[in-house]
Each structure stands twice: as structure tokens, then as C-alpha cells.
Coordinates of C-alpha atoms in Angstrom, one line a residue:
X1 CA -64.4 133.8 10.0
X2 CA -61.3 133.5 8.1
X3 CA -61.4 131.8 4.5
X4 CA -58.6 129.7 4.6
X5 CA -58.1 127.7 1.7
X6 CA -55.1 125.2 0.4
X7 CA -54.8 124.6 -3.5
X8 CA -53.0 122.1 -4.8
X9 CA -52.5 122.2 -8.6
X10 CA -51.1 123.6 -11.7
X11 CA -49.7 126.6 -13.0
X12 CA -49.2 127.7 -16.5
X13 CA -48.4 130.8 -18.6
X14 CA -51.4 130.8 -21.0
X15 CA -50.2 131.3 -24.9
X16 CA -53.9 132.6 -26.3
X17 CA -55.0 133.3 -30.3
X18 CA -58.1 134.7 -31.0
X19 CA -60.0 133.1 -34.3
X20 CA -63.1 133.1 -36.0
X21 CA -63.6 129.8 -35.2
X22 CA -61.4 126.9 -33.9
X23 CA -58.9 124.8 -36.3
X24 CA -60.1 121.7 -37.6
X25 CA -57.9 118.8 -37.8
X26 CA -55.7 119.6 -40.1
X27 CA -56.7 123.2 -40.6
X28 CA -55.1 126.4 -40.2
X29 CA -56.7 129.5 -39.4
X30 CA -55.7 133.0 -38.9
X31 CA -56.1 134.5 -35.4
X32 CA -57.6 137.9 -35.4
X33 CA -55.7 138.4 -31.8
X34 CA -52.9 137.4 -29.3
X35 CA -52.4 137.3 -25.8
X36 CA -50.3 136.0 -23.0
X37 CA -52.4 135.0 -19.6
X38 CA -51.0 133.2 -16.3
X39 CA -52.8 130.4 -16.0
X40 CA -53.1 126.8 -14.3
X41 CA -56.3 125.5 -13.2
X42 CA -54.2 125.2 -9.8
X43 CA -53.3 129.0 -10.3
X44 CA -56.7 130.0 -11.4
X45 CA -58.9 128.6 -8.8
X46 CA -56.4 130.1 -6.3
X47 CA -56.1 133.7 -7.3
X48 CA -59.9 133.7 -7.7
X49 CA -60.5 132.2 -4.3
X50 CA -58.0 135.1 -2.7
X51 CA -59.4 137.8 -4.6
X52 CA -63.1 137.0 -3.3
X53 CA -60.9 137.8 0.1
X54 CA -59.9 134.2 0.6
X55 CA -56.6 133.2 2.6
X56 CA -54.7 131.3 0.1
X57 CA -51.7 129.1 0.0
X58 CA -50.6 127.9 -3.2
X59 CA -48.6 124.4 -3.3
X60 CA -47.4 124.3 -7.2
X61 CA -43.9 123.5 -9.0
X62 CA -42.3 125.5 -11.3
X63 CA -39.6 125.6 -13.9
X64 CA -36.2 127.9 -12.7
X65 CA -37.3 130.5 -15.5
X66 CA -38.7 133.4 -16.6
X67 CA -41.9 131.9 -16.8
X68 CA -41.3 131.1 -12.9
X69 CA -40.1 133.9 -11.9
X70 CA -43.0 136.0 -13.2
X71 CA -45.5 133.1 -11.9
X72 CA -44.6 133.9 -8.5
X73 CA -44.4 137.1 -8.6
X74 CA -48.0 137.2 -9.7
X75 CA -49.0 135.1 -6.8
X76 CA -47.7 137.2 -4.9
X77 CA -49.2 140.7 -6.0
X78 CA -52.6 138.4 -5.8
X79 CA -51.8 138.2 -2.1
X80 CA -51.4 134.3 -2.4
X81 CA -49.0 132.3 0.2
X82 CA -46.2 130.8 -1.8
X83 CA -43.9 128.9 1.0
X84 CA -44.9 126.0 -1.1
X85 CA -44.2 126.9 -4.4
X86 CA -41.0 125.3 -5.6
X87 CA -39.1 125.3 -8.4
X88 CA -37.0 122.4 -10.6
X89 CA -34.3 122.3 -13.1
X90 CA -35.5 119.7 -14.6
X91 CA -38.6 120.6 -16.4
X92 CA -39.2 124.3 -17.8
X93 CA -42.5 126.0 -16.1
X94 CA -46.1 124.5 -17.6
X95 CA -47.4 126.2 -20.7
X96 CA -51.1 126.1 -22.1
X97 CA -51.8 126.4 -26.0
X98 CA -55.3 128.0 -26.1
X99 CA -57.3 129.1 -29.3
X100 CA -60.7 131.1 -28.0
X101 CA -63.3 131.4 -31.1
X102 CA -66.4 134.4 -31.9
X103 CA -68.7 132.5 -29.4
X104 CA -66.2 132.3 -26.6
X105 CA -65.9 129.0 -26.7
X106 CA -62.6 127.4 -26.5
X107 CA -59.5 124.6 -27.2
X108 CA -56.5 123.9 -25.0
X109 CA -53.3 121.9 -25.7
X110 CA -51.6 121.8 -22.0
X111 CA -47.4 120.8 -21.7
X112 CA -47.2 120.1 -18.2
X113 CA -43.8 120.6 -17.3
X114 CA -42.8 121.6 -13.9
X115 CA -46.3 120.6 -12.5
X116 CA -45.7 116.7 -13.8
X117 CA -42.5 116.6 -11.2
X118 CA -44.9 117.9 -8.4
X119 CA -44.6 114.4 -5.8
X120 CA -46.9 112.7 -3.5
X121 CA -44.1 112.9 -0.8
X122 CA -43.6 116.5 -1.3
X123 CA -47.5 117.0 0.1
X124 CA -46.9 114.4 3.0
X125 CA -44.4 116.8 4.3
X126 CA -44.2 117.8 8.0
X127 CA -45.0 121.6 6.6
X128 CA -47.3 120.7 4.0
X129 CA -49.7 118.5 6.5
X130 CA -49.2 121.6 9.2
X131 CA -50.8 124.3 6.5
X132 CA -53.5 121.9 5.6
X133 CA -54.4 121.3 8.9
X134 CA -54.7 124.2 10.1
X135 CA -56.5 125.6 6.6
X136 CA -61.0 125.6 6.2
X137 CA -60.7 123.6 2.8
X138 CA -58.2 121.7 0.6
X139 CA -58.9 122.0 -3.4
X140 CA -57.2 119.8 -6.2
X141 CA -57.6 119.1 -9.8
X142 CA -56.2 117.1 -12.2
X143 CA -53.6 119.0 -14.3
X144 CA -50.9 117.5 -11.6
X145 CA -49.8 113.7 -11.4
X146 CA -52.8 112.0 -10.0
X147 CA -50.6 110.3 -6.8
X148 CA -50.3 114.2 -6.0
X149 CA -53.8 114.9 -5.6
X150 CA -54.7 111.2 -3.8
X151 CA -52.1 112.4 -1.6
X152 CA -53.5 116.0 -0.6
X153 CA -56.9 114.5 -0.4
X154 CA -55.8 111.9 1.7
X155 CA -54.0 114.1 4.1
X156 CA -57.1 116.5 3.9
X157 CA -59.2 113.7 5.0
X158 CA -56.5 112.6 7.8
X159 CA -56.7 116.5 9.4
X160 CA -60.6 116.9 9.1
X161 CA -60.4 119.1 6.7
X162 CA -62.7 119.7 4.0
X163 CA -61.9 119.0 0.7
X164 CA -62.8 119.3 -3.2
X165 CA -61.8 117.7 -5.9
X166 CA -62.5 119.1 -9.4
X167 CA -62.4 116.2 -12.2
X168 CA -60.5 118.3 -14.6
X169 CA -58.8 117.9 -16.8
X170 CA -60.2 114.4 -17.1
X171 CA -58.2 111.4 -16.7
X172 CA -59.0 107.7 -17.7
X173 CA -58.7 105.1 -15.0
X174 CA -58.8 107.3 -11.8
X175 CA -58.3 105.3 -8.9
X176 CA -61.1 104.8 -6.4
X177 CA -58.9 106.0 -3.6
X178 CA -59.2 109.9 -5.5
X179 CA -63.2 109.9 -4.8
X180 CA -62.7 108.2 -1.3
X181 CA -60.7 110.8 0.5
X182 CA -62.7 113.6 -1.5
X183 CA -65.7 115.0 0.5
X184 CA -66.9 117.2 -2.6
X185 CA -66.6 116.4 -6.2
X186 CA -66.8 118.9 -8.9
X187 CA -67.5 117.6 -12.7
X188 CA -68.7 118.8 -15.7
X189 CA -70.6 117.0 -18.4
X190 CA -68.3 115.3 -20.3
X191 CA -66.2 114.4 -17.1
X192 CA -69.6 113.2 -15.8
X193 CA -69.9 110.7 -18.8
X194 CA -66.5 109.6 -19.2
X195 CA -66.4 108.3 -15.1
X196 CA -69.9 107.2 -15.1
X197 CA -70.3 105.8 -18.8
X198 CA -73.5 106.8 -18.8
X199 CA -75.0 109.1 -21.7
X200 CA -75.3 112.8 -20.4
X201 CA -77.4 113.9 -23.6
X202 CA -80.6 115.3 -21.6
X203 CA -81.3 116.9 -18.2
X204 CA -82.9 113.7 -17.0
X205 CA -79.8 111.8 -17.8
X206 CA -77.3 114.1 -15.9
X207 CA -79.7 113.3 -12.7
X208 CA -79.2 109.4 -13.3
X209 CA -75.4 109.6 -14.1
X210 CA -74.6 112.1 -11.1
X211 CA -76.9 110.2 -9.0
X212 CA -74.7 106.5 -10.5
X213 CA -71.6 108.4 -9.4
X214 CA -72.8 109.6 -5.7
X215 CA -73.6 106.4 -5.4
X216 CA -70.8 104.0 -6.8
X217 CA -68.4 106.1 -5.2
X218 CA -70.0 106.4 -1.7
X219 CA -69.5 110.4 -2.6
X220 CA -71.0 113.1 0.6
X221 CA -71.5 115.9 -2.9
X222 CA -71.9 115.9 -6.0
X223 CA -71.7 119.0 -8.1
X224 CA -72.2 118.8 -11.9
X225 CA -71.6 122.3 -14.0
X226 CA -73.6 122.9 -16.8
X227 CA -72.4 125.5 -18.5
X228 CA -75.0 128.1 -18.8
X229 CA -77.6 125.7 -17.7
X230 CA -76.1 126.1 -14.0
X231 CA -75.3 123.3 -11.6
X232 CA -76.3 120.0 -10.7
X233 CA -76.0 119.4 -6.9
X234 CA -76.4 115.9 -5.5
X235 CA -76.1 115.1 -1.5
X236 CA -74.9 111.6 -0.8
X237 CA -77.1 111.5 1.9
X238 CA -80.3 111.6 -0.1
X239 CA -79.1 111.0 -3.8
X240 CA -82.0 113.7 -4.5
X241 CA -81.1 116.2 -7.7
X242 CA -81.3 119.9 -7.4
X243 CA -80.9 122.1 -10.2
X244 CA -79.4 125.6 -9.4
X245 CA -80.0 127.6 -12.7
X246 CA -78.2 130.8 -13.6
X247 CA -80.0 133.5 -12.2
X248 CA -78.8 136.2 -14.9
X249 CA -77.8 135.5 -18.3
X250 CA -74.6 137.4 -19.8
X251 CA -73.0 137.8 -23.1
X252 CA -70.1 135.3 -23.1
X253 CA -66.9 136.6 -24.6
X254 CA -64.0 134.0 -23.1
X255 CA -65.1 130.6 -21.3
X256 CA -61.6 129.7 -20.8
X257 CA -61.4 130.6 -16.7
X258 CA -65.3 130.2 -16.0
X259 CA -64.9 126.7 -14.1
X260 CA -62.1 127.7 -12.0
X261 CA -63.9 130.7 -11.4
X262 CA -66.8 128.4 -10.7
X263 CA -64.4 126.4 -8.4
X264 CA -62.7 128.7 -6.9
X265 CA -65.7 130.7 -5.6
X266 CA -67.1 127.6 -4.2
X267 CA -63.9 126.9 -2.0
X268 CA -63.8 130.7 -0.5
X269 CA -67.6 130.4 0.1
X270 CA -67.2 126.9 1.5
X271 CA -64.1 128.4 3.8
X272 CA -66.2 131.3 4.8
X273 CA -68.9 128.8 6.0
X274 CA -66.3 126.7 8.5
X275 CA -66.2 122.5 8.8
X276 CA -68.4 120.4 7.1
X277 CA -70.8 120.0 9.8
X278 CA -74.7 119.8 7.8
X279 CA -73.4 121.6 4.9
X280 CA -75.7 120.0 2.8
X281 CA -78.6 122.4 3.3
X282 CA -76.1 125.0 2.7
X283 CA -74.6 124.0 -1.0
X284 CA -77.3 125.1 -2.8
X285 CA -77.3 128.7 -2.0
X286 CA -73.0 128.2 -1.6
X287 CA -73.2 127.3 -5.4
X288 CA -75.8 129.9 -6.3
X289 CA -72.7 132.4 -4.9
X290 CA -70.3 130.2 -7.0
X291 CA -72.7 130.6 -10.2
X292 CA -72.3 134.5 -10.1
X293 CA -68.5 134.5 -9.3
X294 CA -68.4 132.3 -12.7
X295 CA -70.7 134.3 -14.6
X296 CA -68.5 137.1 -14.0
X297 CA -65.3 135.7 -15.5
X298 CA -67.1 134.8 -19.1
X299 CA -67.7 138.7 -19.8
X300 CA -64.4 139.5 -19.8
X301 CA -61.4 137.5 -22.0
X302 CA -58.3 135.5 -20.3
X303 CA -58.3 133.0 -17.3
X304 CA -56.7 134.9 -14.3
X305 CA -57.2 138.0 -16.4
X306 CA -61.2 137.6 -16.5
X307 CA -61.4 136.7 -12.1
X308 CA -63.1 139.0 -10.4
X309 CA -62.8 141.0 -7.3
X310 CA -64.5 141.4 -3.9
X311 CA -65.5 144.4 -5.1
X312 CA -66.8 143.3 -9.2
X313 CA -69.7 141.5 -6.6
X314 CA -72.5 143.3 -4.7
X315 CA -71.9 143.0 -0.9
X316 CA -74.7 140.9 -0.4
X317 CA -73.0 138.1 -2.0
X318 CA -71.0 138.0 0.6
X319 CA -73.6 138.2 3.5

């Protein structure tokens, strides 16, 4: 069964210094490294979703330069359709400020450029609706104008086909009509608190906020990541919590591409699985598969640069 997938979203050239620990306000520090990643939570969750063996189409916007130039180029030696990757004069390609301290953890400043002229109209397209139609899932974010991601969803939704949406970067005041057309949404933590407004300081009160949000916003699924704590998955259906832990603990040295890692091995596993008939007995063990893509990504430093391949996994995963 092919794993055909549709992203919608960002992409950025990552700018990355490596410190002892991340600036303060008003501090300066002195990075101990430099490097220069593509990037784009868009970008990210796409190139991990094809190199898992995924058949992905990319619909992004770019700047007409160098950055651009090399952006597609890299889509394209990740084996990633790019028929709907346009370019504009009028913004330069997105860039992404990101400092990465000792523990991994990390701090991102994100200029949108190019991806802030990406329009709903553009995704209602005659060509656009024909790839998603004929694609096994649909993925957006938020690192795009939000009218851009209602609109994929919505079309999504309009050709039965399954979508996600991952929360990220969050937004204040997202419309209703984002969760309506989405059949799975994807939030961490603080995204979980910020649209629920409920405290997310204990295990117990992730369960009541996820279970708030499935409910307020008539969601099918729920997933909340929890960092090295797992996931969080909530069917609509039932409202009843299941925690999927982390099977194998690693030593963390980047967390800067682990939840679009995360998300984009949940779309190829979701595509390899076909429509959304009674997928609800199937997430768990979908996001267990996700889990270990993630977990992959956090040994190893960089966003794209840290995705693994089909073959960094042991073939069972993919039985």
C-alpha cells in the first residue's frame, strides 16, 4: 500500500549556534559551534515522512534565492514531489535563528518570509485539490498563515482524506473552523495549555485538558507529546486517556527536529495504514512507531540533518 502523504507548511534554512546554555534576556553568550540546517516544520515533517519510504508532495513558498534554490534542490534529492513549490519576489526564503544548549534543549526566533505569502486560494486550486484527493493523508502546521492551513484541511475534509494538524508553532485565537476540518490533532504541552487554559503541571492534568480539548472541539484524536514522557492519545469516541511511554531511553544531543520527526512518522504510518476507517484501535501502536522515528532524531544534532532513514529502523517497525 502506497504511503501517500500531502504537507502543507513551512520551509526554512536553519541558522544554528551551539552554547553552553541559552541567552538570557539581555545576555550574550558565546557559541562553542555553528551550523547551517534546512529546515521548516513543513520541510521537516516531509523529508522525514519520505525517507521512512513515504510518497511525498511538498506544497511550500519560497523566496527567488539562493536559499530557494538550494531548498528545492534538497527536496528533491529527498525524493519529495515539488509541482507545488513556488517561488515569490516579494519576500526572500524563511529563515530560523536557533541556539541548541549542553542538554539539547533548544530556542528558535523564526522570520517567515516567503511561507507568510503562501494563500488560501493557492490550496483551493484545481491541481492542488487533485493531489490531495488522490493522496492517504494531508498534514499542516502552523508556521504558514493560518487561512492556509483552514484551507488544506478543509479541502482534506471535502475529498475524504485524512488529515493532521500539528498545533505548532502556537498561535493565539485559532479559529474553530482549524479543529473542525482536522481529523487528528497533534499538541504538545504548552500548546495543550495555551488552547485549553487549563494547567498542564501533572500527568493527571494533561488527561483533563486533552480530554477539555477532544471534547470542546468535537475532535475524532487527540495526541499530546510529552517529550521524553511519550504521548498522550485521546479518541473522541470514548474521551478515554492512553499513555504510550517511550520504550527506550536515549542520550539527547539536539531536540530541535524531534516533533516533526514525531509528526512526520505518524503521517507515513498513518498513510501506510489507508482511510480512517476504525483507526482508533490502531493509534496506539501507529504512535508507538512514531515514538521510535522521534527518538531517533534527538541522538543526532540538526532538524532535517538528525531524520532518519528506512534503514536507521529495524524492519519490524515497518511490519
Amino acid at each position: 500500500m502506497e504511503a501517500s502523504v500531502v504537507v502543507v507548511g513551512s520551509s526554512n534554512r536553519d541558522l544554528v549556534a551551539f552554547c553552553e546554555s541559552i541567552p538570557k534576556k539581555g545576555e550574550t553568550v558565546k557559541a562553542e559551534g555553528f551550523s547551517m540546517f534546512f529546515g521548516g516544520k513543513g520541510a521537516n515533517q516531509a523529508v522525514q515522512t519520505a525517507r521512512l519510504g513515504g510518497k511525498v508532495f511538498m506544497v511550500t513558498k519560497l523566496g527567488k534565492d539562493q536559499i530557494g534554490q538550494d531548498t528545492i534542490r534538497n527536496f528533491e534529492e529527498n525524493e519529495i514531489y515539488t509541482k507545488h513549490v513556488w517561488t515569490t519576489p516579494d519576500a526572500p526564503s524563511g529563515t530560523a535563528l536557533i541556539s541548541v544548549d549542553k542538554a539539547g534543549e533548544n530556542s528558535i526566533v523564526v522570520i517567515g518570509g516567503a511561507n507568510d505569502c503562501l494563500k488560501p486560494n493557492e490550496i483551493e486550486s484545481d491541481d492542488v485539490r487533485s493531489t490531495i484527493k488522490g493522496a492517504r493523508v494531508v498534514l499542516c502546521q502552523l508556521e504558514v498563515p493560518v487561512s492556509v492551513s483552514v484551507a488544506a484541511l478543509r479541502v482534506a475534509h471535502e475529498c475524504g482524506t485524512l488529515s493532521v494538524l500539528n498545533t505548532a508553532p502556537m498561535r493565539a485565537g485559532l479559529p474553530d473552523d482549524l479543529f473542525k476540518y482536522a481529523d487528528i490533532v497533534c499538541a504538545n504541552e504548552t500548546e495543550l495549555e495555551s488552547i485549553t487554559s487549563m494547567p498542564v503541571s501533572s500527568l493527571s492534568d494533561i488527561e483533563a485538558a486533552a480530554q477539555s480539548l477532544v471534547k470542546t472541539k468535537n475532535l475524532k484524536h487527540a495526541i499530546i507529546t510529552l517529550g521524553s514522557k511519550g504521548c498522550l492519545y485521546v479518541s473522541g469516541s470514548s474521551a478515554a486517556c492512553k499513555h504510550i511511554e517511550i520504550e527506550n531511553k536515549v542520550k539527547v544531543v539536539d531536540t530541535t527536529g524531534a516533533g516533526d520527526s514525531f509528526i512526520g512518522g505518524l503521517a507515513y504510518f498513518l498513510a501506510s495504514q489507508g482511510s480512517d476507517q476504525d483507526i482508533t484501535d490502531r493509534m496506539p501502536e501507529i504512535i508507538r512507531k512514531a515514538n521510535v522515528v522521534a527518538g531517533y532524531s534527538v541522538q543526532h544534532q540538526g532538524a532535517q540533518a538528525s531524520l532518519g532513514h528506512r534503514k536507521d529502523f529495524p524492519k519490524s517497525l515497518f511490519e
